[in-house]
CSV table of C-alpha atoms in Angstrom, one decimal:
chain,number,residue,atom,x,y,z
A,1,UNK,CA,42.2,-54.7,-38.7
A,2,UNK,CA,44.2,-51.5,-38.2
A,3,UNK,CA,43.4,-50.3,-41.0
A,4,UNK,CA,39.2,-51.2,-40.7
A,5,UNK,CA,39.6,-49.0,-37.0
A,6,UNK,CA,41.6,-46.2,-38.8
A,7,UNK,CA,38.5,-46.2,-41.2
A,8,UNK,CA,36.0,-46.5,-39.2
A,9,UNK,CA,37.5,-43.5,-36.6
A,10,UNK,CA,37.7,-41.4,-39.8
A,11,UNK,CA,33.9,-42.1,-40.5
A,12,UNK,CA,32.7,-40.8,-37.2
A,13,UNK,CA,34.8,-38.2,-36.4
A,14,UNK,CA,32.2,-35.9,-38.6
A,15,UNK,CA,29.5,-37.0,-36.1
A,16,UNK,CA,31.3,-36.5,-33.0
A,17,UNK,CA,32.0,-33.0,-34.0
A,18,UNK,CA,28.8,-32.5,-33.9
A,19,UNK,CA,27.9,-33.0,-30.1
A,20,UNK,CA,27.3,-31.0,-27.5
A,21,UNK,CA,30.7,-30.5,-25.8
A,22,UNK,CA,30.8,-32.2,-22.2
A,23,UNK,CA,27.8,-34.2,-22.4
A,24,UNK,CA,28.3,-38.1,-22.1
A,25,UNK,CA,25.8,-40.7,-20.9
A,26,UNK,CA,22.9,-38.0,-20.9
A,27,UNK,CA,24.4,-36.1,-18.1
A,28,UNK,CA,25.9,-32.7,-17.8
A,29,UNK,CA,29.2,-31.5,-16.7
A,30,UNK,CA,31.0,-28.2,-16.2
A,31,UNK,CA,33.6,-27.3,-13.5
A,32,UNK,CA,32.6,-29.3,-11.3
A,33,UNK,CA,28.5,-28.5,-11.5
A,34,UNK,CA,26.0,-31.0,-11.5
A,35,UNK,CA,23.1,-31.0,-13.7
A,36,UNK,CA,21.1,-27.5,-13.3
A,37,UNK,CA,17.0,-28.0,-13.5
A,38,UNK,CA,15.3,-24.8,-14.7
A,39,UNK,CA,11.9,-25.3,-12.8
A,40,UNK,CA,10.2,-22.0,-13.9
A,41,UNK,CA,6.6,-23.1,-12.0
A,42,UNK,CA,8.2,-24.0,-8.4
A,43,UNK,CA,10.2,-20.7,-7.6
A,44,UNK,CA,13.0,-20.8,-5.2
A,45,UNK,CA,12.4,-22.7,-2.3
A,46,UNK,CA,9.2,-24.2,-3.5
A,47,UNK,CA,7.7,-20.9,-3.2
A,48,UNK,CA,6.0,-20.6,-6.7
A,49,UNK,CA,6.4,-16.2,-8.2
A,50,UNK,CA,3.3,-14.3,-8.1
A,51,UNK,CA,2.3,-13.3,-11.8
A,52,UNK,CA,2.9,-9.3,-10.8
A,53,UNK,CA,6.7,-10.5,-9.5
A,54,UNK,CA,9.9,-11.1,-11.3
A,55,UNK,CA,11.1,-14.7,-11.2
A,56,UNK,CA,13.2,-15.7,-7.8
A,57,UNK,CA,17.2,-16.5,-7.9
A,58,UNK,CA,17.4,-20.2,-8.0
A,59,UNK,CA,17.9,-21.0,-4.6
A,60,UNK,CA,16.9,-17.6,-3.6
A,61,UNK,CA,19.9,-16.2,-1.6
A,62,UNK,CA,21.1,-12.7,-2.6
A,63,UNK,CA,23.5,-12.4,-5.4
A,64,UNK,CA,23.3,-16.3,-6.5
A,65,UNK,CA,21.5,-15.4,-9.8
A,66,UNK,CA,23.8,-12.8,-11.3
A,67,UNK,CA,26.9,-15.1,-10.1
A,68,UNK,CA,25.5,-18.4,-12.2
A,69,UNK,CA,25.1,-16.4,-15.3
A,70,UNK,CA,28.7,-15.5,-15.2
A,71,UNK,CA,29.7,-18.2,-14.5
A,72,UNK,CA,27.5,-20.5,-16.7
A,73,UNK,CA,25.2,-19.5,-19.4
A,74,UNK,CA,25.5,-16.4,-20.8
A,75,UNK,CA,22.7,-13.8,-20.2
A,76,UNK,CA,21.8,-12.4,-24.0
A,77,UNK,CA,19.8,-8.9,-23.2
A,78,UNK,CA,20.2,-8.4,-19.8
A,79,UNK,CA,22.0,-4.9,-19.8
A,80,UNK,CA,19.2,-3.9,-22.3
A,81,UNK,CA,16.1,-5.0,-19.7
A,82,UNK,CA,18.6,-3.8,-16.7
A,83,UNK,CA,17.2,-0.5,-15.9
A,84,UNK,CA,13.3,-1.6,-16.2
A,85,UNK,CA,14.3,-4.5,-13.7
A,86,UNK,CA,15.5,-2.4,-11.7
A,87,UNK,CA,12.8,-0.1,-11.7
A,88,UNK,CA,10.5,-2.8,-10.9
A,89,UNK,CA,12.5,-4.1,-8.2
A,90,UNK,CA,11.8,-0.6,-6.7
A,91,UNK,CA,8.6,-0.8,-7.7
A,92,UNK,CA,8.1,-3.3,-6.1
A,93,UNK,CA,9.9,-2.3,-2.5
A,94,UNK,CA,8.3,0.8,-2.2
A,95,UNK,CA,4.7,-0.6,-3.0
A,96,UNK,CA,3.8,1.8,-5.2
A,97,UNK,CA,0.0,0.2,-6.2
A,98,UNK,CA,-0.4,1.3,-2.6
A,99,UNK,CA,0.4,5.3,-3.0
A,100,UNK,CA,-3.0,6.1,-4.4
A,101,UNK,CA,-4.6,5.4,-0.7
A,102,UNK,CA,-2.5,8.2,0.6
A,103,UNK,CA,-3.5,11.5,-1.2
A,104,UNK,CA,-7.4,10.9,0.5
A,105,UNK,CA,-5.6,11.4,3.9
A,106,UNK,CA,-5.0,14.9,3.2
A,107,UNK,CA,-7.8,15.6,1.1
A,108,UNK,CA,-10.4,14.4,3.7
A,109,UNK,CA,-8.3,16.3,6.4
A,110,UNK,CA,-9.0,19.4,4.5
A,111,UNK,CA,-13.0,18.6,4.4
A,112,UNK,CA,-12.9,18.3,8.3
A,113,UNK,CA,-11.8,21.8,8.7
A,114,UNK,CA,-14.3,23.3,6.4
A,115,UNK,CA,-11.6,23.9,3.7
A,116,UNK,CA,-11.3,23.7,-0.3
A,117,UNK,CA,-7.6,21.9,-0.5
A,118,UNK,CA,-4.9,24.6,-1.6
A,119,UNK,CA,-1.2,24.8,-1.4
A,120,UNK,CA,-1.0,23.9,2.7
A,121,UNK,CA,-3.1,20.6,1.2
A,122,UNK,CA,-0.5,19.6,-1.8
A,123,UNK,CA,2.4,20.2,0.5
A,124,UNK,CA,0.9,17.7,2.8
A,125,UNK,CA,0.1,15.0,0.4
A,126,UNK,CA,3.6,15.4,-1.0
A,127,UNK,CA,5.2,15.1,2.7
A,128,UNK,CA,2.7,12.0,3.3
A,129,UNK,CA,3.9,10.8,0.2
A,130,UNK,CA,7.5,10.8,0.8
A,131,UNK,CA,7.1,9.2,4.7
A,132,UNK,CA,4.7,6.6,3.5
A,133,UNK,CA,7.4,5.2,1.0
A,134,UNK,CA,9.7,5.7,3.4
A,135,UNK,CA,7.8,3.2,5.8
A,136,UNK,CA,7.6,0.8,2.6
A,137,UNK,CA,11.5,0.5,2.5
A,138,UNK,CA,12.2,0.8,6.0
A,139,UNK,CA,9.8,-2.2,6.5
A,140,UNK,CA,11.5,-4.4,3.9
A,141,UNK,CA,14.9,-3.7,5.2
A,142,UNK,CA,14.1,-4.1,9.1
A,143,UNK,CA,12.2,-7.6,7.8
A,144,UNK,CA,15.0,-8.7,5.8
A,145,UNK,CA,15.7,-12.2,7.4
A,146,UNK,CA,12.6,-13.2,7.9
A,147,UNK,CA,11.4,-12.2,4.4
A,148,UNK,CA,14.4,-14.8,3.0
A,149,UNK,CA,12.3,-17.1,5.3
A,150,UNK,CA,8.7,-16.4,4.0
A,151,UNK,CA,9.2,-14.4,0.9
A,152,UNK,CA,12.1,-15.1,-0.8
A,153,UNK,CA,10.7,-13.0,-4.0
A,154,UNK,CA,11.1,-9.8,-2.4
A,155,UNK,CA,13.5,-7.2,-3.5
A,156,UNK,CA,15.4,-7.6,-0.9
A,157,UNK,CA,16.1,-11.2,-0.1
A,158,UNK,CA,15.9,-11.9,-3.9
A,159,UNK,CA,19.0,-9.4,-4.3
A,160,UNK,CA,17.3,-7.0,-6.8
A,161,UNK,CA,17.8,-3.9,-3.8
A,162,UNK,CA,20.7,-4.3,-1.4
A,163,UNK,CA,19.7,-3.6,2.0
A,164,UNK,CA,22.2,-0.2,2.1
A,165,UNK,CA,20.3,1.1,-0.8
A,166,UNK,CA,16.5,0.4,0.9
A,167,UNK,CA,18.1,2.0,4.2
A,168,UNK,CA,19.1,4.7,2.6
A,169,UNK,CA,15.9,5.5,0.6
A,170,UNK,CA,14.4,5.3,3.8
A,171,UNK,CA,16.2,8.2,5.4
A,172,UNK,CA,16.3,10.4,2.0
A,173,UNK,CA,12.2,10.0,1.9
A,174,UNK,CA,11.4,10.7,5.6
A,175,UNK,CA,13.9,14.2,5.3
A,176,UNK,CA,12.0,15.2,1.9
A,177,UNK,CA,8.7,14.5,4.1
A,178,UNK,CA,9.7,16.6,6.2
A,179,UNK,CA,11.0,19.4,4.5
A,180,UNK,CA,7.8,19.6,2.8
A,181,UNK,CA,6.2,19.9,5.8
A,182,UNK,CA,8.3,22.4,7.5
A,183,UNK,CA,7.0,24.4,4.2
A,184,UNK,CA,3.4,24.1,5.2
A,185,UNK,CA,4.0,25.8,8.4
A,186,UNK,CA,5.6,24.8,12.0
A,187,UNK,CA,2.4,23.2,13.0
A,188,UNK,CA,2.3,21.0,10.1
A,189,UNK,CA,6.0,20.1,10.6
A,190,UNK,CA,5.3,19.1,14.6
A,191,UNK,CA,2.6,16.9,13.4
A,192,UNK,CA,4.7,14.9,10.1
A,193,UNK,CA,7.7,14.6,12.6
A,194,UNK,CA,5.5,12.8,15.3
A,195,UNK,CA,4.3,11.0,11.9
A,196,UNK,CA,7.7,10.2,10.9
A,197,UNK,CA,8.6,8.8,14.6
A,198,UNK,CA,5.9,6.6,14.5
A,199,UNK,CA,6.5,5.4,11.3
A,200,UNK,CA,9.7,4.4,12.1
A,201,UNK,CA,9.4,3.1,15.8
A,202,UNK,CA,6.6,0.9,14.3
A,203,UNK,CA,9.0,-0.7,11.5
A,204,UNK,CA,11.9,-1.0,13.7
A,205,UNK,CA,10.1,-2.5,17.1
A,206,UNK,CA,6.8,-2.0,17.5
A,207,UNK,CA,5.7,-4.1,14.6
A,208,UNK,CA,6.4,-7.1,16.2
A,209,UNK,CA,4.4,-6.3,19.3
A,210,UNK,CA,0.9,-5.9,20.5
A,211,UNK,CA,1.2,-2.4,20.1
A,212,UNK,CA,2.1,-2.8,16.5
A,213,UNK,CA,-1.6,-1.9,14.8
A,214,UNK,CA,-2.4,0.4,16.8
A,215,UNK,CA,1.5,2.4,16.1
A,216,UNK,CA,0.0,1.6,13.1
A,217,UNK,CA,-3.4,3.3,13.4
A,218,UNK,CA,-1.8,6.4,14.8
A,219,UNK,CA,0.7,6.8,11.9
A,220,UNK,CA,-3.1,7.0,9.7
A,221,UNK,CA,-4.7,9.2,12.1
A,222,UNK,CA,-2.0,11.7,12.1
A,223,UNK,CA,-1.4,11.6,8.4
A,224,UNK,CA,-4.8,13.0,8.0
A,225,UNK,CA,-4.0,15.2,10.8
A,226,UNK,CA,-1.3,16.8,8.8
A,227,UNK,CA,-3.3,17.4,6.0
A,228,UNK,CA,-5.9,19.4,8.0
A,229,UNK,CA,-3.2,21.1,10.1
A,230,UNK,CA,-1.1,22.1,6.5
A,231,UNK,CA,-4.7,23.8,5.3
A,232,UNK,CA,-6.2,25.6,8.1
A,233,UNK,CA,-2.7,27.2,9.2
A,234,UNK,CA,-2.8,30.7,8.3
A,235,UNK,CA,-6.1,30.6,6.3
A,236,UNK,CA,-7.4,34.1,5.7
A,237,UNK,CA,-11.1,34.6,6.4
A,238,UNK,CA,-13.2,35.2,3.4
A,239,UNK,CA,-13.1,38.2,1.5
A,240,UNK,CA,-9.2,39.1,1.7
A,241,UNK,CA,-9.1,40.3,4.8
A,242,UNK,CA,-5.9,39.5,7.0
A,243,UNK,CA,-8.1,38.2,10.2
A,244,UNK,CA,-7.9,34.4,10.7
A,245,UNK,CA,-10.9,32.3,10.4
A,246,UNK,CA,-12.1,30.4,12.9
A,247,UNK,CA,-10.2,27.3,12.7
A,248,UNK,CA,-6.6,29.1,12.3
A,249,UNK,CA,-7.5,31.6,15.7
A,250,UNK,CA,-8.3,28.1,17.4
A,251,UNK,CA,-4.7,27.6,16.4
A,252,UNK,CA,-3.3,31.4,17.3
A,253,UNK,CA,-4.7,30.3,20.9
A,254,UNK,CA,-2.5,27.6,20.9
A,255,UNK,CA,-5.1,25.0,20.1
A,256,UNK,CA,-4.4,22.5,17.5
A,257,UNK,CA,-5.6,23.8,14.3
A,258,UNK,CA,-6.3,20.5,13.0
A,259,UNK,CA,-8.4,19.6,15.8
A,260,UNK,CA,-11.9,19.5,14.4
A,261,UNK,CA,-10.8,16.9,12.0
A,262,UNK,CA,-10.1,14.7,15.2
A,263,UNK,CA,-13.1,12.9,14.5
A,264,UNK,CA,-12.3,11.6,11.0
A,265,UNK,CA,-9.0,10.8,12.1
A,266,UNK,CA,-10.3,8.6,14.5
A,267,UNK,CA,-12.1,6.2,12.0
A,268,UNK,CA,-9.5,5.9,10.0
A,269,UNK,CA,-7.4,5.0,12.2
A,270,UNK,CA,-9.9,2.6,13.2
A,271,UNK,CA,-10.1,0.8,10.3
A,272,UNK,CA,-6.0,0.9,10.0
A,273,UNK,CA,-6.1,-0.7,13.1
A,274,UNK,CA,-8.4,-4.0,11.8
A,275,UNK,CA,-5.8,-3.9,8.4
A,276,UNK,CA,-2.7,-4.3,10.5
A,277,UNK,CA,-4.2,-7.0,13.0
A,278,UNK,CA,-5.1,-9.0,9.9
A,279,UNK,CA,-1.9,-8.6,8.4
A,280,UNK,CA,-0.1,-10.1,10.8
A,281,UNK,CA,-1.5,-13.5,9.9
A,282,UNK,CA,-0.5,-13.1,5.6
A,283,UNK,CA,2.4,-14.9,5.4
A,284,UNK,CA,0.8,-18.1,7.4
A,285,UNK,CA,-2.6,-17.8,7.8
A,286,UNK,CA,-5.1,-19.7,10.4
A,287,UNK,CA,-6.7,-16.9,12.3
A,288,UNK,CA,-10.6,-17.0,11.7
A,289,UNK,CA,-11.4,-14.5,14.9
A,290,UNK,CA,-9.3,-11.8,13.7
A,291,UNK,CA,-11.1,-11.3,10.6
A,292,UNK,CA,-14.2,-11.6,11.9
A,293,UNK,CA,-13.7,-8.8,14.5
A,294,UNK,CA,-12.3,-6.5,11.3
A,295,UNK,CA,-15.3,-7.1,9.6
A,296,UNK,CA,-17.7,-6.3,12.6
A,297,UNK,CA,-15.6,-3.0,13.2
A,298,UNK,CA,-15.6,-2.1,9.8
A,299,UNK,CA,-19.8,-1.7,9.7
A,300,UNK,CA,-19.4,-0.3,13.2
A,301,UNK,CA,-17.0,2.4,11.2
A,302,UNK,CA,-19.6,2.3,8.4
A,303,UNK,CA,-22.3,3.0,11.3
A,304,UNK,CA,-20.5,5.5,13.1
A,305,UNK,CA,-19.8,8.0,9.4
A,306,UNK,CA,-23.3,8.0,9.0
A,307,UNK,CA,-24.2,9.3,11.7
A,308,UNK,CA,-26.4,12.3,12.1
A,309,UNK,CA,-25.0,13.3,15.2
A,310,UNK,CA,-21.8,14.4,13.6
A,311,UNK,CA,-23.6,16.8,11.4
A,312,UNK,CA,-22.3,19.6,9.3
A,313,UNK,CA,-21.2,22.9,10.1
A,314,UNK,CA,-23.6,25.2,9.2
A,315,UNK,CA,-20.5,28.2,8.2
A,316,UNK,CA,-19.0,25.8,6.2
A,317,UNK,CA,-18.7,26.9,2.4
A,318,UNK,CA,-20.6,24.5,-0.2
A,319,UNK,CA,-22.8,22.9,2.6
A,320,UNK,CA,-26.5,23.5,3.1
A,321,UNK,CA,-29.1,21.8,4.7
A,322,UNK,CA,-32.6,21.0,4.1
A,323,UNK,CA,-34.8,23.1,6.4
A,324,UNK,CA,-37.7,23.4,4.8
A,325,UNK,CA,-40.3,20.7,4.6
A,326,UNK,CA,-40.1,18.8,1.1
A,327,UNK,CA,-43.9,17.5,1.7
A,328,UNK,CA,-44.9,14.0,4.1
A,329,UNK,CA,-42.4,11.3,1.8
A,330,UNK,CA,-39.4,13.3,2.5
A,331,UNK,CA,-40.1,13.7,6.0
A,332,UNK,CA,-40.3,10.0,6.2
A,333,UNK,CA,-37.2,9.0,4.1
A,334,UNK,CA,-35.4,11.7,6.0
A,335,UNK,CA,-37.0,10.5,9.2
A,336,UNK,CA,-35.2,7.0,9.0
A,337,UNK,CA,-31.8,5.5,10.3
A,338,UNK,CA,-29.9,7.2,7.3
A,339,UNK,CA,-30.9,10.4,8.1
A,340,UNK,CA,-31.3,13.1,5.2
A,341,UNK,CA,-31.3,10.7,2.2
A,342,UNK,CA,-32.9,14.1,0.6
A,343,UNK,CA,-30.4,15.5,0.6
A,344,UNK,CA,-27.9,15.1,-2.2
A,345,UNK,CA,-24.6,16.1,-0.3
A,346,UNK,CA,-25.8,13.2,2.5
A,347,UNK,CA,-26.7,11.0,0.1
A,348,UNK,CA,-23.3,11.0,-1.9
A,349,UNK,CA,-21.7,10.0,1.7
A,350,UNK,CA,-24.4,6.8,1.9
A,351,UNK,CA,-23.5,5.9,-1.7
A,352,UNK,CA,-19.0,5.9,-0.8
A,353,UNK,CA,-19.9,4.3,2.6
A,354,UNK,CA,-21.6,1.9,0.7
A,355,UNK,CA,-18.8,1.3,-1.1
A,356,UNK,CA,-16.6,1.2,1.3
A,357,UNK,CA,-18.6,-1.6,3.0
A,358,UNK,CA,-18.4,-3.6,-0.4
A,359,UNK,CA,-14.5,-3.0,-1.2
A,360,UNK,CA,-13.2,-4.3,2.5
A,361,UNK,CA,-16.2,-6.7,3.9
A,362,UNK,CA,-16.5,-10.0,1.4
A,363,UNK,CA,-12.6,-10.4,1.5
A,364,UNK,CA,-12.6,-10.2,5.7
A,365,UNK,CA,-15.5,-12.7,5.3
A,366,UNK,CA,-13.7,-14.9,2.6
A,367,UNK,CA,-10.6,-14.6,4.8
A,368,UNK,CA,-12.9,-15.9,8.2
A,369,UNK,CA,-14.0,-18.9,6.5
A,370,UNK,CA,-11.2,-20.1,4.7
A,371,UNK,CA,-8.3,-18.4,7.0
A,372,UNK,CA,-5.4,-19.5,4.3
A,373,UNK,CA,-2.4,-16.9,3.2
A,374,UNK,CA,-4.1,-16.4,-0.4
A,375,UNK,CA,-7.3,-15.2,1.2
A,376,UNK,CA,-6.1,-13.8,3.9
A,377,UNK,CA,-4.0,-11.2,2.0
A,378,UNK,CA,-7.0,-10.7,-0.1
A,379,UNK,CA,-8.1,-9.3,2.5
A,380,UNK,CA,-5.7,-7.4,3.8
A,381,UNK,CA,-5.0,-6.0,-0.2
A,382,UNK,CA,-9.3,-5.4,0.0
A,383,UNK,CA,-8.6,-3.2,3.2
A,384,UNK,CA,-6.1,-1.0,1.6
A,385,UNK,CA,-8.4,-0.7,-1.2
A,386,UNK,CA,-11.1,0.9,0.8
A,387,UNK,CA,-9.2,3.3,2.3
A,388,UNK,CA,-9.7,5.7,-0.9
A,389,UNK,CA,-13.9,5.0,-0.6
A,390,UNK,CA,-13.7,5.6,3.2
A,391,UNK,CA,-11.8,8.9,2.7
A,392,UNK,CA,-14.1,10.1,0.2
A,393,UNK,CA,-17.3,9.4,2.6
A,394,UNK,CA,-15.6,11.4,4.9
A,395,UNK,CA,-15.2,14.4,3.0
A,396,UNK,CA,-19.0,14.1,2.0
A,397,UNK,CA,-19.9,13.7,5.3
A,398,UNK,CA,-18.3,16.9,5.9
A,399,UNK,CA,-19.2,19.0,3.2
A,400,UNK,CA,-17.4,18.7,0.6
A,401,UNK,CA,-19.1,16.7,-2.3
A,402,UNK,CA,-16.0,17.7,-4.9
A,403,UNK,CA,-13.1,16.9,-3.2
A,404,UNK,CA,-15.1,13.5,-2.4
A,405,UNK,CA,-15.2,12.6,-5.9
A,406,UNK,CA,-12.0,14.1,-6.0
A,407,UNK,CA,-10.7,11.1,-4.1
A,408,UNK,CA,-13.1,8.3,-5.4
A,409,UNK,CA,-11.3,9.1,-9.4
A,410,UNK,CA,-8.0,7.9,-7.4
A,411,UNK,CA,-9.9,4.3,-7.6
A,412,UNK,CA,-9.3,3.1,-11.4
A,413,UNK,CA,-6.0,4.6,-10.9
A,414,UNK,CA,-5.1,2.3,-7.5
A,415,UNK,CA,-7.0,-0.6,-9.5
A,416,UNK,CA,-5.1,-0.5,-12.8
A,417,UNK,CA,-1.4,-0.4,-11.1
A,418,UNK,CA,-2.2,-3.3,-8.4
A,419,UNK,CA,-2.7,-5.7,-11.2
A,420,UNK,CA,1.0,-4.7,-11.6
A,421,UNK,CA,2.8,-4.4,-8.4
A,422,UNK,CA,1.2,-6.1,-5.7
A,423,UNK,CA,-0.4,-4.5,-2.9
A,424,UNK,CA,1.0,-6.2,-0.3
């Protein structure tokens, strides 16, 4: 019998050798681990990763995921997919699908004051630039904890960006804003530091408020400011001669020299305002009212651009208007609600109003209906979006049919990169 077990223990041993080490009765152990589901679909915390978002930690507090794959299966190729990982974590932070709705801000600025966009106009897109990201970390890092609560896959809470490094892209971006500003003159510098206040005071306080959209509003309103203040600063009148024009001597008498484009400024902050009140409901949803009252403001906004009564300057380089009688059918067409259809310039601002209507209105009324997260940050993604359209009818409204386009070819841009990084 000895001899039939030594036999037999012989026979086997092969087999055994075989196995999977540490794996008996179809369960398996480590030091002191239990068995580890992989559930790729659910996410951490039953949240289930967006398809334009890396993949959660496991349980989704910070530092967990690097920590397991020390400690238990090895990670083949991650210090070769390190540096684009971590490019999309910042990617992701700093909203960068998002950036192409901040150039129009400038741009349309420019239109208000009856200027072609030069040097005082790049230096203030660059200084919007810089605060806007700077208000996409701040905001990450000030919503830290409850981000770990609602959305675990965010750079942050996920551990991909410690909260030191966000901070502290915060503060470098808001100083190059402003530097760039200071660079466009000292009125454009006043304006982009009351631009960077209110971008932080909103993220740090007033976000959780009832003054949080309209903080919000402001910070839109005086980014567009800042791009009319940058261009009509020092503007020489035509010709070469060293005599101000008419907006800048506005601004020698101490008068804001981005005043005329007060207006402008005003709807879009407007429409900012109806963004930030439905954003507040993203995370959970159930507000039907609130994007109701968006949607009615934004065709009041759409309303209020076409306007006649706002008109365009008659001094204004590249503007005309049509005086003289085009026969009876354009006195009719012009003689309706839209005002001088005839006119191409006016008719270009009908055509990006239109669209304006058609990027933000069916997602608000999606959202009204069916008031769930998904479709509510639809909506708020769709109200982003048609920022770029309402900036570009604003510059045709005022007179300038290029830079409108201008701002419209910034559309397939913002489209292509938000099927990447999400908007929101």
């Amino acid at each position: 019998m000895r001899w039939r077990r030594n036999t037999l223990t012989a026979a086997l041993a092969p087999v055994l050798s075989v196995l999977p080490a540490g794996r008996a009765n179809g369960v398996a152990h480590g030091a002191g681990t239990t068995a580890v589901t992989d559930d790729r679909l659910s996410g951490a915390g039953g949240t289930a990763p967006a398809p334009d978002r890396p993949e959660p930690p496991t349980t989704g507090r910070p530092g967990e995921q690097r920590a397991h794959t020390a400690t238990g299966r090895p990670d083949t190729g991650s210090d070769r997919g390190a540096p684009r990982q971590r490019l999309r974590a910042w990617a992701e932070l700093l909203r960068v699908s998002a950036l192409f709705s901040v150039p129009g801000d400038a741009l349309a600025g420019a239109a208000a004051v009856g200027r072609r966009p030069g040097r005082g106009t790049a230096l203030a897109i660059g200084a919007s630039l810089c605060l806007y990201e700077a208000g996409m970390a701040l905001n990450d890092w000030a919503d830290r904890d409850e981000d770990a609560v609602d959305r675990p896959h965010r750079p942050i809470p996920s551990g991909r960006i410690s909260p030191a490094a966000a901070l502290g892209a915060a503060g470098a971006l808001t100083a190059a804003g402003l530097a760039l500003a200071a660079r466009a003159g000292r009125p454009a510098l006043t304006v982009a530091t009351g631009l960077a206040a209110t971008v932080w005071a909103y993220d740090l306080h007033l976000k959780h408020t009832k003054a949080g959209p309209a903080a919000m509003a402001a910070a839109r309103s005086l980014d567009l400011l800042l791009g009319a203040t940058a261009t009509a600063t020092g503007v020489r009148a035509p010709g070469g001669s060293s005599s101000l024009d008419n907006v800048a001597a506005a601004a020698h008498r101490g008068l804001p020299a981005g005043l005329p484009a007060l207006p402008a400024a005003l709807v879009l902050g407007a429409h900012t305002y109806g963004v930030t009140a439905v954003s507040r409901h993203e995370t959970r949803g159930g507000s039907t009212g609130t994007p109701l009252a968006v949607l009615a403001t934004t065709t009041a906004l759409a309303a209020a651009v076409l306007r006649e009564s706002w008109g365009r300057a008659p001094d204004r380089p590249g503007t005309r208007r049509a005086e003289a009688d085009g026969g009876p059918v354009a006195r009719w067409l012009d003689a309706g609600p839209l005002g001088k259809v005839t006119d191409p310039v006016r008719l270009l601002a009908i055509t990006l109003t239109g669209a304006y209507l058609r990027t933000a209105g069916p997602p608000l009324l999606h959202a009204a209906l069916n008031p769930s997260p998904p479709l509510t940050q639809r909506a708020v993604g769709g109200g982003i979006r048609a920022m770029i359209p309402l900036q570009a009818a604003l510059a045709a409204r005022a007179g300038a049919p290029v830079t409108a386009l201008a701002v419209m070819g910034l559309v397939p841009l913002a489209r292509s990169l938000a099927r990447k990084v999400s908007l929101t």
